Backbone as XML, in Angstrom:
<?xml version="1.0"?>
<chain id="A" units="angstrom">
  <residue number="1" name="MET">
    <atom name="N" x="76.331" y="-101.137" z="112.030"/>
    <atom name="CA" x="76.917" y="-102.750" z="112.350"/>
    <atom name="C" x="76.355" y="-103.348" z="111.255"/>
  </residue>
  <residue number="2" name="MET">
    <atom name="N" x="76.646" y="-104.406" z="110.530"/>
    <atom name="CA" x="76.668" y="-105.337" z="109.330"/>
    <atom name="C" x="75.861" y="-106.420" z="110.031"/>
  </residue>
  <residue number="3" name="THR">
    <atom name="N" x="75.032" y="-107.113" z="109.868"/>
    <atom name="CA" x="74.272" y="-108.746" z="110.687"/>
    <atom name="C" x="75.448" y="-109.263" z="110.274"/>
  </residue>
  <residue number="4" name="LYS">
    <atom name="N" x="75.336" y="-111.110" z="110.822"/>
    <atom name="CA" x="75.797" y="-111.916" z="110.710"/>
    <atom name="C" x="76.022" y="-112.159" z="109.165"/>
  </residue>
  <residue number="5" name="ASP">
    <atom name="N" x="74.071" y="-112.657" z="108.568"/>
    <atom name="CA" x="74.327" y="-112.555" z="107.541"/>
    <atom name="C" x="75.135" y="-111.786" z="105.937"/>
  </residue>
  <residue number="6" name="GLU">
    <atom name="N" x="74.984" y="-110.553" z="106.594"/>
    <atom name="CA" x="75.294" y="-109.548" z="105.816"/>
    <atom name="C" x="76.869" y="-110.089" z="105.160"/>
  </residue>
  <residue number="7" name="ILE">
    <atom name="N" x="77.533" y="-110.305" z="106.757"/>
    <atom name="CA" x="79.275" y="-110.245" z="106.610"/>
    <atom name="C" x="79.120" y="-111.831" z="105.785"/>
  </residue>
  <residue number="8" name="TYR">
    <atom name="N" x="78.590" y="-112.153" z="106.267"/>
    <atom name="CA" x="78.960" y="-113.983" z="105.068"/>
    <atom name="C" x="78.093" y="-114.076" z="103.865"/>
  </residue>
  <residue number="9" name="SER">
    <atom name="N" x="77.357" y="-113.344" z="103.514"/>
    <atom name="CA" x="77.414" y="-112.637" z="102.348"/>
    <atom name="C" x="77.955" y="-112.033" z="101.780"/>
  </residue>
  <residue number="10" name="LYS">
    <atom name="N" x="79.173" y="-110.674" z="101.949"/>
    <atom name="CA" x="80.214" y="-110.443" z="101.642"/>
    <atom name="C" x="81.105" y="-110.975" z="101.520"/>
  </residue>
  <residue number="11" name="VAL">
    <atom name="N" x="81.669" y="-111.884" z="102.308"/>
    <atom name="CA" x="82.803" y="-113.239" z="102.340"/>
    <atom name="C" x="82.334" y="-113.849" z="101.356"/>
  </residue>
  <residue number="12" name="LYS">
    <atom name="N" x="81.101" y="-114.839" z="101.379"/>
    <atom name="CA" x="81.012" y="-115.691" z="99.979"/>
    <atom name="C" x="81.251" y="-115.362" z="99.467"/>
  </residue>
  <residue number="13" name="LEU">
    <atom name="N" x="80.884" y="-114.042" z="98.602"/>
    <atom name="CA" x="81.115" y="-113.142" z="97.262"/>
    <atom name="C" x="82.168" y="-113.051" z="96.868"/>
  </residue>
  <residue number="14" name="ALA">
    <atom name="N" x="83.900" y="-112.686" z="98.207"/>
    <atom name="CA" x="84.890" y="-112.789" z="97.859"/>
    <atom name="C" x="85.025" y="-114.068" z="97.410"/>
  </residue>
  <residue number="15" name="PHE">
    <atom name="N" x="84.685" y="-115.315" z="97.822"/>
    <atom name="CA" x="85.157" y="-116.800" z="97.700"/>
    <atom name="C" x="85.032" y="-117.058" z="96.228"/>
  </residue>
  <residue number="16" name="VAL">
    <atom name="N" x="83.142" y="-116.605" z="95.980"/>
    <atom name="CA" x="83.333" y="-116.812" z="94.653"/>
    <atom name="C" x="84.133" y="-116.275" z="93.641"/>
  </residue>
  <residue number="17" name="THR">
    <atom name="N" x="84.187" y="-115.252" z="93.808"/>
    <atom name="CA" x="85.323" y="-113.911" z="92.993"/>
    <atom name="C" x="86.340" y="-114.906" z="92.549"/>
  </residue>
  <residue number="18" name="VAL">
    <atom name="N" x="87.113" y="-115.398" z="93.658"/>
    <atom name="CA" x="88.465" y="-115.986" z="93.892"/>
    <atom name="C" x="88.256" y="-117.559" z="92.921"/>
  </residue>
  <residue number="19" name="LEU">
    <atom name="N" x="86.900" y="-118.304" z="93.367"/>
    <atom name="CA" x="87.316" y="-119.676" z="93.049"/>
    <atom name="C" x="85.989" y="-119.712" z="91.925"/>
  </residue>
  <residue number="20" name="GLU">
    <atom name="N" x="85.230" y="-119.171" z="91.496"/>
    <atom name="CA" x="84.588" y="-118.929" z="90.282"/>
    <atom name="C" x="83.661" y="-120.265" z="90.210"/>
  </residue>
  <residue number="21" name="HIS">
    <atom name="N" x="83.408" y="-120.339" z="91.604"/>
    <atom name="CA" x="81.844" y="-121.034" z="91.543"/>
    <atom name="C" x="81.287" y="-121.156" z="92.813"/>
  </residue>
  <residue number="22" name="ASP">
    <atom name="N" x="80.285" y="-121.615" z="93.156"/>
    <atom name="CA" x="79.580" y="-121.331" z="94.260"/>
    <atom name="C" x="79.014" y="-122.671" z="94.524"/>
  </residue>
  <residue number="23" name="ASN">
    <atom name="N" x="79.856" y="-123.671" z="94.501"/>
    <atom name="CA" x="79.629" y="-124.959" z="94.768"/>
    <atom name="C" x="79.610" y="-125.299" z="96.350"/>
  </residue>
  <residue number="24" name="PHE">
    <atom name="N" x="79.594" y="-124.448" z="97.528"/>
    <atom name="CA" x="80.289" y="-124.825" z="98.776"/>
    <atom name="C" x="78.674" y="-123.960" z="99.594"/>
  </residue>
  <residue number="25" name="ALA">
    <atom name="N" x="79.016" y="-124.117" z="101.389"/>
    <atom name="CA" x="77.924" y="-123.572" z="102.166"/>
    <atom name="C" x="78.793" y="-122.978" z="102.917"/>
  </residue>
  <residue number="26" name="LEU">
    <atom name="N" x="79.164" y="-122.041" z="103.552"/>
    <atom name="CA" x="79.794" y="-121.138" z="104.583"/>
    <atom name="C" x="78.971" y="-121.267" z="105.979"/>
  </residue>
  <residue number="27" name="THR">
    <atom name="N" x="79.542" y="-121.931" z="107.280"/>
    <atom name="CA" x="79.111" y="-121.824" z="108.104"/>
    <atom name="C" x="80.344" y="-121.543" z="108.770"/>
  </residue>
  <residue number="28" name="ASP">
    <atom name="N" x="80.260" y="-121.237" z="109.975"/>
    <atom name="CA" x="81.456" y="-121.442" z="111.486"/>
    <atom name="C" x="82.192" y="-122.486" z="111.353"/>
  </residue>
  <residue number="29" name="SER">
    <atom name="N" x="81.916" y="-123.384" z="110.885"/>
    <atom name="CA" x="83.198" y="-124.714" z="111.026"/>
    <atom name="C" x="83.250" y="-125.409" z="109.319"/>
  </residue>
  <residue number="30" name="THR">
    <atom name="N" x="83.486" y="-124.326" z="108.273"/>
    <atom name="CA" x="84.034" y="-124.566" z="106.987"/>
    <atom name="C" x="85.263" y="-124.470" z="106.881"/>
  </residue>
  <residue number="31" name="THR">
    <atom name="N" x="86.215" y="-125.506" z="106.481"/>
    <atom name="CA" x="87.410" y="-125.481" z="106.472"/>
    <atom name="C" x="87.845" y="-125.343" z="105.136"/>
  </residue>
  <residue number="32" name="ALA">
    <atom name="N" x="88.971" y="-125.344" z="105.165"/>
    <atom name="CA" x="89.736" y="-125.548" z="103.291"/>
    <atom name="C" x="89.314" y="-126.386" z="103.041"/>
  </residue>
  <residue number="33" name="ASP">
    <atom name="N" x="89.118" y="-127.303" z="103.475"/>
    <atom name="CA" x="89.352" y="-129.096" z="102.976"/>
    <atom name="C" x="87.648" y="-128.996" z="102.766"/>
  </residue>
  <residue number="34" name="ASP">
    <atom name="N" x="86.572" y="-128.380" z="102.814"/>
    <atom name="CA" x="85.425" y="-128.076" z="102.551"/>
    <atom name="C" x="84.688" y="-127.447" z="101.591"/>
  </residue>
  <residue number="35" name="VAL">
    <atom name="N" x="85.933" y="-126.583" z="100.377"/>
    <atom name="CA" x="85.463" y="-126.026" z="99.864"/>
    <atom name="C" x="86.589" y="-126.206" z="98.916"/>
  </residue>
  <residue number="36" name="ASP">
    <atom name="N" x="85.983" y="-127.026" z="97.347"/>
    <atom name="CA" x="86.573" y="-126.811" z="96.310"/>
    <atom name="C" x="87.370" y="-125.812" z="95.855"/>
  </residue>
  <residue number="37" name="GLY">
    <atom name="N" x="89.091" y="-126.373" z="95.479"/>
    <atom name="CA" x="89.686" y="-124.986" z="95.075"/>
    <atom name="C" x="90.537" y="-124.387" z="95.799"/>
  </residue>
  <residue number="38" name="TRP">
    <atom name="N" x="90.072" y="-124.136" z="97.447"/>
    <atom name="CA" x="90.186" y="-123.531" z="98.704"/>
    <atom name="C" x="91.995" y="-123.752" z="98.881"/>
  </residue>
  <residue number="39" name="GLU">
    <atom name="N" x="92.926" y="-123.199" z="98.319"/>
    <atom name="CA" x="94.242" y="-123.920" z="98.776"/>
    <atom name="C" x="95.143" y="-122.478" z="99.212"/>
  </residue>
  <residue number="40" name="SER">
    <atom name="N" x="96.486" y="-123.144" z="99.566"/>
    <atom name="CA" x="97.057" y="-122.119" z="100.152"/>
    <atom name="C" x="97.406" y="-120.585" z="98.998"/>
  </residue>
  <residue number="41" name="ILE">
    <atom name="N" x="97.280" y="-120.789" z="97.755"/>
    <atom name="CA" x="97.478" y="-119.741" z="96.534"/>
    <atom name="C" x="95.941" y="-119.086" z="96.879"/>
  </residue>
  <residue number="42" name="THR">
    <atom name="N" x="95.060" y="-120.036" z="96.640"/>
    <atom name="CA" x="94.047" y="-119.110" z="96.585"/>
    <atom name="C" x="93.396" y="-118.561" z="97.968"/>
  </residue>
  <residue number="43" name="HIS">
    <atom name="N" x="93.866" y="-118.718" z="99.277"/>
    <atom name="CA" x="93.875" y="-118.552" z="100.351"/>
    <atom name="C" x="93.934" y="-117.051" z="100.041"/>
  </residue>
  <residue number="44" name="MET">
    <atom name="N" x="95.121" y="-116.683" z="100.054"/>
    <atom name="CA" x="96.050" y="-115.268" z="99.950"/>
    <atom name="C" x="94.776" y="-114.590" z="99.053"/>
  </residue>
  <residue number="45" name="MET">
    <atom name="N" x="94.194" y="-114.848" z="98.023"/>
    <atom name="CA" x="93.152" y="-113.618" z="97.110"/>
    <atom name="C" x="92.513" y="-113.936" z="98.077"/>
  </residue>
  <residue number="46" name="ILE">
    <atom name="N" x="92.015" y="-115.003" z="98.566"/>
    <atom name="CA" x="90.334" y="-114.371" z="99.266"/>
    <atom name="C" x="90.235" y="-113.938" z="100.369"/>
  </residue>
  <residue number="47" name="ILE">
    <atom name="N" x="91.672" y="-113.611" z="100.871"/>
    <atom name="CA" x="91.996" y="-112.884" z="102.046"/>
    <atom name="C" x="92.428" y="-111.710" z="101.758"/>
  </residue>
  <residue number="48" name="SER">
    <atom name="N" x="93.030" y="-111.492" z="100.130"/>
    <atom name="CA" x="92.641" y="-110.151" z="100.009"/>
    <atom name="C" x="91.623" y="-109.498" z="99.419"/>
  </residue>
  <residue number="49" name="GLU">
    <atom name="N" x="91.586" y="-110.263" z="99.003"/>
    <atom name="CA" x="89.623" y="-109.463" z="98.362"/>
    <atom name="C" x="88.439" y="-109.052" z="99.300"/>
  </residue>
  <residue number="50" name="ILE">
    <atom name="N" x="88.359" y="-110.349" z="100.709"/>
    <atom name="CA" x="87.682" y="-110.058" z="101.830"/>
    <atom name="C" x="88.257" y="-108.273" z="102.342"/>
  </residue>
  <residue number="51" name="GLU">
    <atom name="N" x="89.559" y="-108.184" z="102.315"/>
    <atom name="CA" x="90.362" y="-107.052" z="102.994"/>
    <atom name="C" x="89.656" y="-105.657" z="101.917"/>
  </residue>
  <residue number="52" name="LYS">
    <atom name="N" x="89.722" y="-105.911" z="100.708"/>
    <atom name="CA" x="88.946" y="-105.097" z="99.705"/>
    <atom name="C" x="87.884" y="-104.971" z="100.268"/>
  </residue>
  <residue number="53" name="ILE">
    <atom name="N" x="86.874" y="-105.658" z="100.044"/>
    <atom name="CA" x="85.353" y="-106.295" z="100.235"/>
    <atom name="C" x="85.285" y="-104.876" z="101.607"/>
  </residue>
  <residue number="54" name="PHE">
    <atom name="N" x="86.063" y="-105.663" z="102.562"/>
    <atom name="CA" x="84.984" y="-104.548" z="104.074"/>
    <atom name="C" x="86.152" y="-103.499" z="104.591"/>
  </residue>
  <residue number="55" name="SER">
    <atom name="N" x="86.534" y="-103.046" z="103.258"/>
    <atom name="CA" x="87.825" y="-101.969" z="103.619"/>
    <atom name="C" x="88.495" y="-102.241" z="105.083"/>
  </residue>
  <residue number="56" name="ILE">
    <atom name="N" x="89.130" y="-103.343" z="105.333"/>
    <atom name="CA" x="89.989" y="-103.465" z="106.358"/>
    <atom name="C" x="91.202" y="-104.615" z="105.978"/>
  </residue>
  <residue number="57" name="LYS">
    <atom name="N" x="92.545" y="-104.939" z="107.244"/>
    <atom name="CA" x="93.652" y="-105.139" z="106.558"/>
    <atom name="C" x="93.666" y="-106.400" z="107.876"/>
  </residue>
  <residue number="58" name="PHE">
    <atom name="N" x="93.946" y="-107.597" z="107.840"/>
    <atom name="CA" x="94.588" y="-108.789" z="108.601"/>
    <atom name="C" x="95.614" y="-108.387" z="109.704"/>
  </residue>
  <residue number="59" name="LYS">
    <atom name="N" x="95.696" y="-108.464" z="110.823"/>
    <atom name="CA" x="97.154" y="-108.636" z="111.330"/>
    <atom name="C" x="97.407" y="-110.328" z="110.959"/>
  </residue>
  <residue number="60" name="LEU">
    <atom name="N" x="98.746" y="-110.158" z="110.545"/>
    <atom name="CA" x="99.461" y="-111.320" z="110.678"/>
    <atom name="C" x="98.773" y="-112.494" z="111.205"/>
  </residue>
  <residue number="61" name="MET">
    <atom name="N" x="99.342" y="-112.118" z="112.661"/>
    <atom name="CA" x="98.529" y="-113.133" z="114.053"/>
    <atom name="C" x="96.894" y="-113.642" z="113.945"/>
  </residue>
  <residue number="62" name="ASP">
    <atom name="N" x="96.660" y="-112.693" z="113.417"/>
    <atom name="CA" x="94.924" y="-112.725" z="113.424"/>
    <atom name="C" x="95.160" y="-114.218" z="112.456"/>
  </residue>
  <residue number="63" name="LEU">
    <atom name="N" x="95.408" y="-113.778" z="110.950"/>
    <atom name="CA" x="95.458" y="-114.972" z="109.838"/>
    <atom name="C" x="96.173" y="-116.215" z="110.635"/>
  </residue>
  <residue number="64" name="MET">
    <atom name="N" x="97.405" y="-116.113" z="111.141"/>
    <atom name="CA" x="97.552" y="-117.134" z="111.481"/>
    <atom name="C" x="96.997" y="-118.336" z="112.698"/>
  </residue>
  <residue number="65" name="ASN">
    <atom name="N" x="96.066" y="-117.442" z="113.020"/>
    <atom name="CA" x="94.843" y="-117.749" z="114.383"/>
    <atom name="C" x="93.215" y="-118.416" z="113.683"/>
  </residue>
  <residue number="66" name="MET">
    <atom name="N" x="93.848" y="-118.519" z="112.593"/>
    <atom name="CA" x="92.121" y="-118.635" z="111.865"/>
    <atom name="C" x="92.461" y="-119.716" z="110.810"/>
  </residue>
  <residue number="67" name="ASN">
    <atom name="N" x="90.887" y="-120.673" z="111.750"/>
    <atom name="CA" x="90.931" y="-121.936" z="111.474"/>
    <atom name="C" x="89.994" y="-122.477" z="110.914"/>
  </residue>
  <residue number="68" name="ASN">
    <atom name="N" x="88.943" y="-121.624" z="110.418"/>
    <atom name="CA" x="87.629" y="-121.686" z="109.725"/>
    <atom name="C" x="86.896" y="-120.488" z="109.478"/>
  </residue>
  <residue number="69" name="ILE">
    <atom name="N" x="85.731" y="-120.828" z="109.042"/>
    <atom name="CA" x="84.964" y="-119.514" z="108.760"/>
    <atom name="C" x="84.113" y="-118.862" z="110.146"/>
  </residue>
  <residue number="70" name="GLY">
    <atom name="N" x="84.209" y="-119.258" z="110.918"/>
    <atom name="CA" x="84.064" y="-118.756" z="112.238"/>
    <atom name="C" x="85.111" y="-118.291" z="112.373"/>
  </residue>
  <residue number="71" name="ASP">
    <atom name="N" x="86.208" y="-118.580" z="112.452"/>
    <atom name="CA" x="87.530" y="-117.410" z="113.151"/>
    <atom name="C" x="87.609" y="-116.149" z="112.427"/>
  </residue>
  <residue number="72" name="LEU">
    <atom name="N" x="87.366" y="-116.058" z="110.850"/>
    <atom name="CA" x="87.600" y="-115.492" z="109.948"/>
    <atom name="C" x="86.557" y="-114.303" z="110.345"/>
  </residue>
  <residue number="73" name="TYR">
    <atom name="N" x="85.049" y="-114.350" z="110.600"/>
    <atom name="CA" x="83.993" y="-113.952" z="110.839"/>
    <atom name="C" x="84.340" y="-112.869" z="112.019"/>
  </residue>
  <residue number="74" name="ASN">
    <atom name="N" x="85.356" y="-113.356" z="112.986"/>
    <atom name="CA" x="85.164" y="-112.479" z="114.212"/>
    <atom name="C" x="86.625" y="-112.370" z="114.244"/>
  </residue>
  <residue number="75" name="THR">
    <atom name="N" x="87.106" y="-112.427" z="113.809"/>
    <atom name="CA" x="88.177" y="-111.409" z="112.751"/>
    <atom name="C" x="87.443" y="-109.872" z="112.296"/>
  </residue>
  <residue number="76" name="ILE">
    <atom name="N" x="86.765" y="-110.285" z="111.284"/>
    <atom name="CA" x="86.061" y="-109.919" z="110.895"/>
    <atom name="C" x="85.574" y="-108.546" z="111.219"/>
  </residue>
  <residue number="77" name="VAL">
    <atom name="N" x="84.418" y="-109.179" z="111.949"/>
    <atom name="CA" x="83.673" y="-108.488" z="112.907"/>
    <atom name="C" x="84.952" y="-107.248" z="114.229"/>
  </residue>
  <residue number="78" name="SER">
    <atom name="N" x="85.912" y="-107.905" z="114.419"/>
    <atom name="CA" x="86.950" y="-107.194" z="115.633"/>
    <atom name="C" x="87.652" y="-106.255" z="114.868"/>
  </residue>
  <residue number="79" name="GLU">
    <atom name="N" x="87.424" y="-106.012" z="113.451"/>
    <atom name="CA" x="88.279" y="-104.918" z="112.516"/>
    <atom name="C" x="87.440" y="-103.817" z="112.077"/>
  </residue>
  <residue number="80" name="LEU">
    <atom name="N" x="86.009" y="-104.234" z="111.989"/>
    <atom name="CA" x="84.802" y="-103.419" z="111.666"/>
    <atom name="C" x="84.788" y="-101.963" z="112.753"/>
  </residue>
</chain>
């Protein structure tokens, strides 16, 4: 089982890969409003990158219920 820090580090890698900058901090309460370039188009690219990194597939309902990075983290943990 990965630690929360390890998961966050991989999630951050997905964001950096897609957004091409690391000028942000990821916390449980981080939302798209807090990260430059995190918009609807890049959101799907980030989700896809996270699925690739963790070898998981998010369910549509899970994606619709994600409001922040904490929700994303909990969903990743439930899929691992």
